Amino acid sequence: MIQYNATISGAKAGCQAEVGAACSMGAAMIAFLQGQTNSQIECAAEIGLEHHLGLTCDPVGGYVMIPCIERNAVAAQRSIDAARLAKYLRNVKKNRVSFDMVVQTMNLTGKKLPIELKESALGGLAIVVPEHRTQK
């Protein structure tokens, strides 16, 4: 649904699209496997993506190892947290932000991100972290 209505490409929308989408899918899967309701599953997916909005893609040295591996590991833990949160939040209040709204917001945010922060290695960590450090 994210790919159809927006993108999952870091080159198009930054890490919010890649890492956020993966976290969203993981959260939905965990909620489903826990036997949560459809509204709780949707809430888990929404939380997983929402909390990655605006995340830039700025690989150091042009390689996705920094910071992508850490971001995906953190997102894996976040997917578990999102499923847990959805399980209890949906029992006490109606969700004001839908999954579709977050996908639309991610798409709009991605279009506004400068090219330097979209998997180009031209901005963010990619220019702040030196490629070669001398060891002392």
Coordinates of C-alpha atoms in Angstrom, one line a residue:
M1 CA 0.0 0.0 0.0
I2 CA 2.9 2.4 0.7
Q3 CA 4.5 1.7 -2.6
Y4 CA 1.2 2.1 -4.5
N5 CA 0.3 5.4 -2.7
A6 CA 3.7 6.8 -2.2
T7 CA 7.2 5.1 -2.4
I8 CA 9.5 2.9 -0.5
S9 CA 12.5 4.3 -2.2
G10 CA 15.2 6.2 -0.2
A11 CA 16.2 7.9 -3.5
K12 CA 12.7 9.3 -3.9
A13 CA 11.8 10.1 -0.3
G14 CA 14.7 9.5 2.1
C15 CA 15.0 6.9 4.8
Q16 CA 11.5 7.6 6.0
A17 CA 10.3 5.7 3.0
E18 CA 12.7 2.7 3.3
V19 CA 13.1 2.3 7.0
G20 CA 9.7 3.7 7.9
A21 CA 7.9 1.4 5.5
A22 CA 9.9 -1.6 6.8
C23 CA 9.0 -0.7 10.4
S24 CA 5.4 -0.2 9.4
M25 CA 5.2 -3.6 7.8
G26 CA 6.9 -5.3 10.7
A27 CA 4.6 -3.6 13.2
A28 CA 1.5 -4.8 11.3
M29 CA 2.9 -8.3 11.0
I30 CA 3.6 -8.5 14.8
A31 CA 0.2 -7.1 15.6
F32 CA -1.4 -9.7 13.2
L33 CA 0.6 -12.6 14.8
Q34 CA -0.5 -11.4 18.2
G35 CA -4.2 -11.8 17.1
Q36 CA -4.9 -8.1 17.3
T37 CA -8.0 -6.6 15.5
N38 CA -7.8 -5.0 12.1
S39 CA -8.0 -1.5 13.6
Q40 CA -5.1 -2.4 16.0
I41 CA -3.1 -3.7 13.1
E42 CA -3.7 -0.6 11.1
C43 CA -2.8 1.5 14.2
A44 CA 0.5 -0.4 14.6
A45 CA 1.4 0.2 10.9
E46 CA 0.6 3.9 11.3
I47 CA 2.7 4.2 14.4
G48 CA 5.6 2.4 12.7
L49 CA 5.6 4.8 9.7
E50 CA 4.6 8.0 11.6
H51 CA 7.6 7.9 13.9
H52 CA 10.0 7.9 10.9
L53 CA 8.5 10.9 9.1
G54 CA 11.2 13.3 7.9
L55 CA 14.1 10.7 8.3
T56 CA 16.7 11.6 5.8
C57 CA 18.9 9.2 3.8
D58 CA 22.5 10.3 4.0
P59 CA 24.9 7.3 3.6
V60 CA 28.5 8.0 4.7
G61 CA 30.9 7.4 1.9
G62 CA 28.0 6.5 -0.4
Y63 CA 27.6 3.1 1.3
V64 CA 24.4 2.1 3.0
M65 CA 26.2 0.6 6.0
I66 CA 26.3 3.9 7.8
P67 CA 23.8 4.7 9.1
C68 CA 21.3 2.4 7.5
I69 CA 22.1 -0.8 9.3
E70 CA 21.7 0.8 12.7
R71 CA 18.5 2.6 11.5
N72 CA 17.0 -0.7 10.5
A73 CA 18.0 -2.4 13.7
V74 CA 16.3 0.4 15.7
A75 CA 13.3 0.2 13.4
A76 CA 13.0 -3.5 14.1
Q77 CA 12.7 -2.8 17.8
R78 CA 10.3 0.1 17.1
S79 CA 8.0 -2.3 15.2
I80 CA 7.6 -4.4 18.3
D81 CA 6.9 -1.3 20.4
A82 CA 4.4 0.0 17.8
A83 CA 2.5 -3.3 17.9
R84 CA 2.4 -3.2 21.7
L85 CA 1.4 0.4 21.8
A86 CA -1.4 -0.1 19.2
K87 CA -2.7 -3.1 21.2
Y88 CA -3.4 -0.9 24.3
L89 CA -4.0 2.5 22.7
R90 CA -6.8 1.3 20.5
N91 CA -8.6 0.0 23.6
V92 CA -8.7 3.5 25.2
K93 CA -9.0 6.0 22.3
K94 CA -9.9 6.3 18.7
N95 CA -6.9 6.9 16.5
R96 CA -7.0 10.4 15.0
V97 CA -4.3 9.7 12.4
S98 CA -4.9 6.9 10.0
F99 CA -2.4 4.8 8.2
D100 CA -3.5 6.4 4.9
M101 CA -2.9 9.9 6.3
V102 CA 0.6 9.0 7.3
V103 CA 1.4 7.5 3.9
Q104 CA 0.2 10.6 2.3
T105 CA 2.2 12.8 4.7
M106 CA 5.4 10.7 4.1
N107 CA 4.9 11.1 0.3
L108 CA 4.5 14.9 0.6
T109 CA 7.4 15.2 3.1
G110 CA 9.6 13.1 0.7
K111 CA 8.9 15.4 -2.2
K112 CA 10.0 18.4 -0.1
L113 CA 13.3 16.8 1.1
P114 CA 16.2 18.2 -0.8
I115 CA 18.0 15.8 -3.2
E116 CA 21.1 16.0 -0.9
L117 CA 19.1 14.1 1.8
K118 CA 17.7 11.4 -0.5
E119 CA 20.3 8.6 -0.8
S120 CA 22.7 10.8 -2.8
A121 CA 25.5 11.0 -0.2
L122 CA 25.6 14.7 -0.7
G123 CA 24.2 15.9 2.6
G124 CA 23.6 15.2 6.3
L125 CA 25.9 12.6 7.8
A126 CA 27.5 12.0 4.4
I127 CA 29.2 15.3 4.5
V128 CA 29.7 15.8 8.2
V129 CA 31.4 12.4 8.9
P130 CA 34.9 12.3 7.3
E131 CA 35.5 9.3 5.1
H132 CA 39.0 8.7 6.2
R133 CA 40.2 9.2 9.8
T134 CA 43.7 8.9 11.0
Q135 CA 44.0 6.6 13.9
K136 CA 46.1 7.7 16.9

